[in-house]
C-alpha positions as MATLAB code, in Angstrom:
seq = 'XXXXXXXXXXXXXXXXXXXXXXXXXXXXXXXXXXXXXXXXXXXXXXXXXXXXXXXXXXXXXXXXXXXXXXXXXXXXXXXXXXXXXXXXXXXXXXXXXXXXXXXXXXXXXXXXXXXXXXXXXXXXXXXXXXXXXXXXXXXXXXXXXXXXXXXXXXXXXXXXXXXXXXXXXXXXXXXXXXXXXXXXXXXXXXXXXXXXXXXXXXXXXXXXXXXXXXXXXXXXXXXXXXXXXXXXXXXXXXXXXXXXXXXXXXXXXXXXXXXXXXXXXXXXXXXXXXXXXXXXXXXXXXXXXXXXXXXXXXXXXXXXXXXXXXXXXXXXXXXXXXXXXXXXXXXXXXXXXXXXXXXXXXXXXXXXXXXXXXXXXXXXXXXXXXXXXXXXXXXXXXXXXXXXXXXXXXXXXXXXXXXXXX';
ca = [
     -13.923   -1.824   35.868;
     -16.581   -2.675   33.093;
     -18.070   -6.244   34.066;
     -18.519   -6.999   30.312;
     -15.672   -7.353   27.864;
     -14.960   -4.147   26.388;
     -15.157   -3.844   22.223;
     -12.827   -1.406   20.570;
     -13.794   -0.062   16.917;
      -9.780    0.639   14.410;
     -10.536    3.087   12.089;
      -8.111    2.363    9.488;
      -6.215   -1.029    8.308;
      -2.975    0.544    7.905;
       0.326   -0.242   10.196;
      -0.924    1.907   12.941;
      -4.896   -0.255   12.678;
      -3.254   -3.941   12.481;
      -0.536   -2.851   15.052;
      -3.176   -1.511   17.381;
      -5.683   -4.344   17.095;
      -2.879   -6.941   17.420;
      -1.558   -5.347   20.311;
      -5.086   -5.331   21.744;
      -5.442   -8.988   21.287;
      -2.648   -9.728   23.000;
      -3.742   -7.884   26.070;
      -6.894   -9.691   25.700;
      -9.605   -6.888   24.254;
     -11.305   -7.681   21.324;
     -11.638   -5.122   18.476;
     -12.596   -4.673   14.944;
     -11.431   -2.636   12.225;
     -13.231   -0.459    9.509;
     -11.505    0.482    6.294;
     -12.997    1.858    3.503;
     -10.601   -0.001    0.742;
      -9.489   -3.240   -0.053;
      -5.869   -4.494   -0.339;
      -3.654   -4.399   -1.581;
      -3.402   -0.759   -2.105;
      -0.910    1.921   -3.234;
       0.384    3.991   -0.519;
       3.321    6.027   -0.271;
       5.833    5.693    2.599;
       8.280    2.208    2.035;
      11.100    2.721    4.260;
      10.988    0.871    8.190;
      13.104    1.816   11.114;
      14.105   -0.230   13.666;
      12.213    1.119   16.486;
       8.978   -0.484   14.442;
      10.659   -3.916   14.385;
      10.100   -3.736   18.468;
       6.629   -2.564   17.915;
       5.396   -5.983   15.364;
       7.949   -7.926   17.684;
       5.913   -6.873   20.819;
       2.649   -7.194   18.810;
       2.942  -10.430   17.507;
       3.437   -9.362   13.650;
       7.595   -9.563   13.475;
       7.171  -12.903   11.674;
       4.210  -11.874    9.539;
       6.939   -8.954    7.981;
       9.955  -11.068    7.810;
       8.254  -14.241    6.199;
       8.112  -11.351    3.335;
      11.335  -11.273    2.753;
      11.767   -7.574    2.190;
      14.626   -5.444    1.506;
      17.078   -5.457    4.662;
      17.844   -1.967    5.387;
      21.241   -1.090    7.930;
      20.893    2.571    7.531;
      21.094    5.217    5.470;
      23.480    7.386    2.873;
      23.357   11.108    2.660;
      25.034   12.489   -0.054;
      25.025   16.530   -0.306;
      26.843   16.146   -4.055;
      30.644   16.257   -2.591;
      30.489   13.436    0.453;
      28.338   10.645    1.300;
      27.867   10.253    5.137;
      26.483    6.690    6.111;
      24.401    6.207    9.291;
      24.468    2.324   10.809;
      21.515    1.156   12.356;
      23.744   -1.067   14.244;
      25.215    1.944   16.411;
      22.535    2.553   18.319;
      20.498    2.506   21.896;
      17.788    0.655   23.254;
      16.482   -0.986   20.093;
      16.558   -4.774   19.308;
      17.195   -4.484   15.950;
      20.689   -3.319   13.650;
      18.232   -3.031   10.769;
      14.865   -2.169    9.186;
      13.075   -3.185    6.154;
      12.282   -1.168    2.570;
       9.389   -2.442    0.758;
       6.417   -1.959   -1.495;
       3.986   -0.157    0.867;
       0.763   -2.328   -0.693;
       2.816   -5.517   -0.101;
       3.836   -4.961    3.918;
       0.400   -3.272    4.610;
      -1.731   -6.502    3.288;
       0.577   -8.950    5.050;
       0.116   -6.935    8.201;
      -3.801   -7.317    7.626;
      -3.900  -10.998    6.630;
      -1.909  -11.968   10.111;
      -4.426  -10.119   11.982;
      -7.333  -11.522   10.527;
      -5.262  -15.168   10.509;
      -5.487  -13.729   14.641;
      -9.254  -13.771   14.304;
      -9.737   -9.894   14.293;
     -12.273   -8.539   11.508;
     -11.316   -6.419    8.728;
     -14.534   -4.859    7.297;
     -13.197   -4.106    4.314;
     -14.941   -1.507    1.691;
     -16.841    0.127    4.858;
     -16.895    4.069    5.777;
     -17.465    5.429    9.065;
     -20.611    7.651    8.135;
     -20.553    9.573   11.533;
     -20.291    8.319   15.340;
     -22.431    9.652   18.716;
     -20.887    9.184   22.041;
     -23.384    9.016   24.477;
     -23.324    7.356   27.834;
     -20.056    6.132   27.634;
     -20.878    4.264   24.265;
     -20.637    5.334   20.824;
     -22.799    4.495   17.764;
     -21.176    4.314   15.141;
     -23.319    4.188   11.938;
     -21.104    2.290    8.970;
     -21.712    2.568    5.356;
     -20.694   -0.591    3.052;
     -21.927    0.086   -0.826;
     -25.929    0.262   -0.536;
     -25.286   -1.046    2.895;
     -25.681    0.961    6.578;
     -25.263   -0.544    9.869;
     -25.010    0.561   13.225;
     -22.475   -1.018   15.875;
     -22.380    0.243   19.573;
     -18.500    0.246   20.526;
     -16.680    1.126   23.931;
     -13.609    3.453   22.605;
     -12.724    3.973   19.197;
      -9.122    4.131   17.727;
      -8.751    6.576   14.827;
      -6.266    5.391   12.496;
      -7.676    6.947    9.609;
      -5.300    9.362    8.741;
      -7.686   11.966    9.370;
      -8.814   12.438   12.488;
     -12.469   11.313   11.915;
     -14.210   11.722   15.117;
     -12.621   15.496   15.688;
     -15.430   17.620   14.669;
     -14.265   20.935   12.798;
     -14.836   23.151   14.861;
     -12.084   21.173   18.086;
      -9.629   21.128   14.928;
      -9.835   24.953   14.391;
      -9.417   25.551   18.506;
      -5.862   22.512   18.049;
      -2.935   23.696   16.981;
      -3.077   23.395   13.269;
      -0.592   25.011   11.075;
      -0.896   26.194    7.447;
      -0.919   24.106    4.027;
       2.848   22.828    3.955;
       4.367   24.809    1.059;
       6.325   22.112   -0.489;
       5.471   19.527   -2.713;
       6.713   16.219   -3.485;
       6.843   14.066   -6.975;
       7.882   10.234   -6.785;
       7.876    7.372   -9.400;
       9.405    3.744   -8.835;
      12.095    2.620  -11.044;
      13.895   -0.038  -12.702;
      16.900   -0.472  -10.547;
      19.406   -2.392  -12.866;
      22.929   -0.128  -11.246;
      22.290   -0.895   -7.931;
      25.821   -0.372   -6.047;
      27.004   -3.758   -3.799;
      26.661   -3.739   -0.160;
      25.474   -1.437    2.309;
      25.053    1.055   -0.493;
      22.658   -1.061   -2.576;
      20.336   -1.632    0.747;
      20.441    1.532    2.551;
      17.730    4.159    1.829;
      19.991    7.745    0.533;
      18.956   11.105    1.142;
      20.565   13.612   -1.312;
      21.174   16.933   -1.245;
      22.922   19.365   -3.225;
      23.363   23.360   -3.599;
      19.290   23.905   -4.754;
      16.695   23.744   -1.986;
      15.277   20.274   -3.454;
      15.964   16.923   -1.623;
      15.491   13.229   -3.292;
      15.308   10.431   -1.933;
      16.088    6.560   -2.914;
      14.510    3.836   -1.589;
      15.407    0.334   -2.775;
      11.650   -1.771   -2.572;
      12.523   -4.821   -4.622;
      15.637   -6.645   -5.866;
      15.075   -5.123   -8.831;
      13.060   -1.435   -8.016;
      13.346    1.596   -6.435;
      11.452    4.430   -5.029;
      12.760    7.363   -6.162;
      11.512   11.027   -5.200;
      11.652   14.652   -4.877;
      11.076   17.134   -2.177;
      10.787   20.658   -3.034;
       8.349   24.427   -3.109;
       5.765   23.340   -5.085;
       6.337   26.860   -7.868;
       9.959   24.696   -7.886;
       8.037   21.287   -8.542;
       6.991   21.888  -12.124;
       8.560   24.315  -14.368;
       6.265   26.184  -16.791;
       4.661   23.695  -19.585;
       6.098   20.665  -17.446;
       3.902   17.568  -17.002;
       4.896   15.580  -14.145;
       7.455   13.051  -16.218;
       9.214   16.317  -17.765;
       9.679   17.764  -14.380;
      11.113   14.237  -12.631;
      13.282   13.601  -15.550;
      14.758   17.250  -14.727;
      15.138   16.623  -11.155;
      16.403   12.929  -11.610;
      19.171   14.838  -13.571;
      20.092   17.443  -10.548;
      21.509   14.848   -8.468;
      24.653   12.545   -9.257;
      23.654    9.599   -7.776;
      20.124    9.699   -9.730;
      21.946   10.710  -12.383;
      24.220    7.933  -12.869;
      21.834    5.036  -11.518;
      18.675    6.212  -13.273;
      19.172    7.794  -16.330;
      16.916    6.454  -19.297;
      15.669    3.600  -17.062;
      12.205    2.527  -17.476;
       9.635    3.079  -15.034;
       7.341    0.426  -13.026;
       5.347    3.345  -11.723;
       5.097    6.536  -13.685;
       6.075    9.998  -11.716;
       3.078   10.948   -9.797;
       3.036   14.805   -8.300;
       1.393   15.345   -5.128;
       0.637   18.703   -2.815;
      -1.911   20.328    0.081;
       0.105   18.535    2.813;
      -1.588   19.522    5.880;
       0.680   20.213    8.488;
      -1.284   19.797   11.755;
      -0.801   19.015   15.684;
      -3.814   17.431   16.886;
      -4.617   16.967   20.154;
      -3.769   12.943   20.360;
      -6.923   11.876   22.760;
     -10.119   12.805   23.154;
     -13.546   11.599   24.973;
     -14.070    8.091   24.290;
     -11.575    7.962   21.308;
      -7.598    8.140   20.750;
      -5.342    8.908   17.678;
      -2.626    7.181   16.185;
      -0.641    7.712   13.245;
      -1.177   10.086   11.079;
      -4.417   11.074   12.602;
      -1.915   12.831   14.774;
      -0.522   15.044   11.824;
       1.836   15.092    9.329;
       5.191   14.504    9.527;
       7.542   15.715    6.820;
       8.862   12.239    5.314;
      12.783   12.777    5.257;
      13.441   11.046    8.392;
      11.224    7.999    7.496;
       9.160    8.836   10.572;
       5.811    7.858    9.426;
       5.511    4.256   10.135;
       7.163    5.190   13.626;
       4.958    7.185   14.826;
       2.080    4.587   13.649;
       3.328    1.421   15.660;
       4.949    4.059   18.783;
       1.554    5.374   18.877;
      -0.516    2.231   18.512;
       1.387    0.293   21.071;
       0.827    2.699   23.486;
      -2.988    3.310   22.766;
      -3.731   -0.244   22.880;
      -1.842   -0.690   26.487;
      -3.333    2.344   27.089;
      -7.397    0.514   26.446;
      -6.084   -2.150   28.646;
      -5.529   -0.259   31.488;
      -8.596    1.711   31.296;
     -10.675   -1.190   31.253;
      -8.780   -2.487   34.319;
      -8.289   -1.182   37.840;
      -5.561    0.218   37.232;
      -7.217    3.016   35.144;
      -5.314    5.452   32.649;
      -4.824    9.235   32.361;
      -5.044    9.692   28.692;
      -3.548   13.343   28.686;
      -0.854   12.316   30.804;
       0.189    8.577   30.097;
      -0.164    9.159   25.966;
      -0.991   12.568   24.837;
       2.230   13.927   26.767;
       4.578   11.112   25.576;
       3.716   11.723   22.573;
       3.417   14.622   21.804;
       7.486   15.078   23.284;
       8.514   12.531   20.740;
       6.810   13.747   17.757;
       8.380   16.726   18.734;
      11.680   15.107   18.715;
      11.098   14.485   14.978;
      10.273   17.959   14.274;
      13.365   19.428   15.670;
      14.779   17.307   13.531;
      12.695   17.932   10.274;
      13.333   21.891   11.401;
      16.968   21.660   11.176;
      17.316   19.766    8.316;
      15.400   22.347    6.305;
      17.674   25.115    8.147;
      21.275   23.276    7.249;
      21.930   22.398   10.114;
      21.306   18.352   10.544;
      23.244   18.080    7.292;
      26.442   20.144    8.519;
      26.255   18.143   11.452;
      25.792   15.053    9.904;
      28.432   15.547    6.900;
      31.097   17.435    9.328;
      34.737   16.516    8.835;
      34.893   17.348   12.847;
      35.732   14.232   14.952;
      32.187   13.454   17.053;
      32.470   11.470   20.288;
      31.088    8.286   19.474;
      28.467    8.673   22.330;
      27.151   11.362   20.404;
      26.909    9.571   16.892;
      25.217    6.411   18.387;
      22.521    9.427   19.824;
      21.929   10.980   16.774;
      21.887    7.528   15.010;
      19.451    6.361   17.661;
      16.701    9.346   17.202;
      17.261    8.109   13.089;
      16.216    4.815   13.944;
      13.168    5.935   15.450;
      14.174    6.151   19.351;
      12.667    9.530   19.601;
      10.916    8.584   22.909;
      14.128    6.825   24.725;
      14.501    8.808   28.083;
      17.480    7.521   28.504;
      19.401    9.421   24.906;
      19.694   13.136   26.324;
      19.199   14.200   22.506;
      15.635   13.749   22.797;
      15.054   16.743   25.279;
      15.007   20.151   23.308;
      16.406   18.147   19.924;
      16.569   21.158   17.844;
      18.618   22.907   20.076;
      21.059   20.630   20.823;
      21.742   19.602   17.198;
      22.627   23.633   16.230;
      24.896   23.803   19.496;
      26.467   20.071   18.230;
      27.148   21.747   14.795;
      28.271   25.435   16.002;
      31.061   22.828   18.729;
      32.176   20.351   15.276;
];
C-alpha cells in the first residue's frame, strides 16, 4: 500500500470523467480531470437508462441530474410501420429505478461537471493531454493549455477520452479492432408541437419499416426532439442530396415522423455524420484503465452509450481504491473480464437487431412468459452485467432460439 495519497489524472469531462472522479471521491482518492473543451458542448447521445440512475445514485450525482428536471423516460416504443411494441422500464430486475431521463446532451453533461467541481474536484478545462511516460510506477503527463505546457506526475490515469489516448498505435493494431462501421447516421432536433399524451409523448421510439434504415425519436425538451436516421452510408444521401434534402426524405419514410414532423421547423439543422470506428480495446492497461467509449463503439440503437460510461466508471474507480489498498486488484480479471461480457451482451443485441431477429421477437404476436419479458426489458434498461438475468450469458443466441420458440 502507497504511504502517500494516491492522485488519479480523468481524461475526459464527459459522464464516464465526472462519474469516475465522483466515485473516486467518495472512496476517498483525489483526482483531476483534463478536457480539452469547455461546456457546455454539443454532443450526440440524449437518451438515459435506468441502470445509470444507480451509477449517479451510488456516485453522489442523482440529485445533480434530477434538480434538471429532464424529460422522464418509462421506456421505449418500437414501431416496425404495422405495430408499436412498448417496453416498461418498470418491468424489470435489479435496478432502482422504473425510469430514465432524455435530455439535451450539453445540458446533463455541464450539470454533471459543475457538481463535481461544487465536490472540489478540478476541471482543467481547454487543456490537451500532449503525450504521457510511465516510468517507475508514475506517469508524466505533459498538458498543453493555449500557449501553455505543464507537466503533472500522476499515479494511474483514467482514459475517458473517447479515444483511447494512452494506447500507442501499434497495441491498437495487435487489439481486436474491426473495420470502419459501414453505416452512417444523420440527426437534426426538432420542433415538437404533435407530441402524443402519455407514455407515448415520453418514451424514446425506435422505428422500423420494410427498408434497411432505422430512426429514432428522442423527446429532449417539452417542446424538442431528437430525431435521426440510421442507415449504409451510399443509402444516407441520394445523388445531388445535401444533408436537409436527404433527412426531409427519410423523415418522410416513416409514419410516425411523418405525421409528427412534417414541415416543422428545426432548432438544430440535419447534421450527417460517418467513419464510426468499430473497435474492442483491451479495457486496462499498465498504469491506466478505459472507460466509456475509450472502450469502443457501440452502435447507438439500444441507448447503450451512457451505460457503458457510468458501468465502466464505477467499476474503475472501486477498482483505484482497491489497488491503493491491501486488498489489491486484478485489473484483467476484476474489470477487463466483466466488462468485456457485458459489452458483449449489448452486441448480441445490436447483432440481432440488424439480423431481424430482436424485432420479431420483440413485435411477436406469440404469448412470452412474463419472466422472459421482464429479462429482455432488463438487458434494455442497461442490466447487461446482472448475473442473476440468464439472458446475459450467450445473448445473441438465446434471443434467435426465443424468436424461432414465439
Amino acid at each position: 500500500m502507497k504511504e502517500d495519497t494516491p492522485l488519479v489524472a480523468i481524461i475526459g469531462a464527459g459522464p464516464g470523467g465526472t462519474t469516475c472522479a465522483a466515485m473516486l471521491n467518495k472512496l476517498g482518492i483525489k483526482s483531476f480531470i483534463i478536457e480539452r473543451t469547455t461546456f457546455p458542448r454539443f454532443a450526440v447521445g440524449e437518451s438515459l437508462l435506468p441502470v445509470s440512475l444507480d451509477h449517479f445514485k451510488e456516485a453522489g450525482l442523482l440529485g445533480a441530474v434530477e434538480k434538471m428536471h429532464f424529460i422522464k423516460k418509462p421506456g421505449g416504443v418500437f414501431h416496425n410501420g404495422l405495430k408499436k411494441t412498448r417496453i416498461h422500464f418498470s418491468d424489470t430486475m435489479n435496478l432502482d429505478f422504473d425510469h430514465a431521463f432524455s435530455m439535451p446532451r450539453s445540458a446533463f453533461d455541464f450539470a454533471l461537471s459543475e457538481e463535481v467541481e461544487a465536490q472540489g474536484i478540478e476541471i482543467l478545462w481547454n487543456t490537451c493531454l500532449e503525450k504521457g511516460h510511465l516510468q517507475g510506477g508514475m506517469w508524466t503527463l505533459d498538458l498543453v493549455e493555449g500557449d501553455t505546457k505543464r507537466s503533472v506526475k500522476v499515479d494511474w490515469v483514467v482514459d475517458a477520452s473517447g479515444k483511447a489516448l494512452l494506447v500507442d498505435a501499434k497495441e491498437k493494431a495487435q487489439q481486436k479492432v474491426q473495420a470502419e462501421d459501414p453505416r452512417g447516421a444523420i440527426f437534426a432536433h426538432l420542433k415538437d408541437a404533435r407530441r402524443p399524451d402519455g407514455f407515448d409523448g415520453l418514451a424514446t421510439w425506435v422505428l422500423t419499416n420494410e427498408s434497411q434504415t432505422w430512426g429514432w425519436i428522442i423527446p429532449i425538451t417539452n417542446e424538442l426532439a431528437s430525431v435521426g436516421f440510421i442507415d449504409l452510408k451510399s443509402n444516407i444521401h441520394e445523388e445531388g442530396e445535401n444533408d436537409e434534402a436527404a433527412y426531409r426524405r427519410l423523415l418522410a419514410l416513416f409514419s410516425p415522423t411523418r405525421e409528427r414532423f412534417s414541415d416543422v421547423e428545426f432548432a438544430r439543422p440535419p447534421k450527417s455524420a460517418f467513419g464510426f470506428k468499430k473497435a474492442i480495446i483491451k479495457p486496462s492497461g499498465e498504469g491506466y484503465c478505459l472507460v466509456g467509449n475509450s472502450l469502443g463503439f457501440l452502435d447507438p440503437v439500444l441507448s447503450s452509450g451512457i451505460a457503458l460510461a457510468t458501468e465502466s466508471a464505477i467499476r474503475s474507480a472501486k477498482g483505484i481504491q482497491a489497488m491503493f489498498s491491501s486488498t489489491g486488484f486484478d485489473w484483467e480479471k476484476e474489470y477487463d473480464a466483466p466488462l468485456l461480457e457485458g459489452i458483449n451482451v449489448f452486441s448480441g443485441c445490436v447483432e440481432t437487431w440488424y439480423d431481424g431477429t430482436l424485432g420479431s421477437l420483440l413485435h411477436s404476436d406469440a404469448q412470452k412468459p412474463a419472466s422472459i419479458v421482464t429479462r429482455m426489458t432488463s438487458i434494455l434498461a442497461g442490466g447487461a452485467w446482472d448475473s442473476e438475468n440468464f439472458l446475459t450469458r450467450d445473448s445473441a443466441e438465446k434471443f434467435r432460439f426465443l424468436n424461432r420458440s414465439a
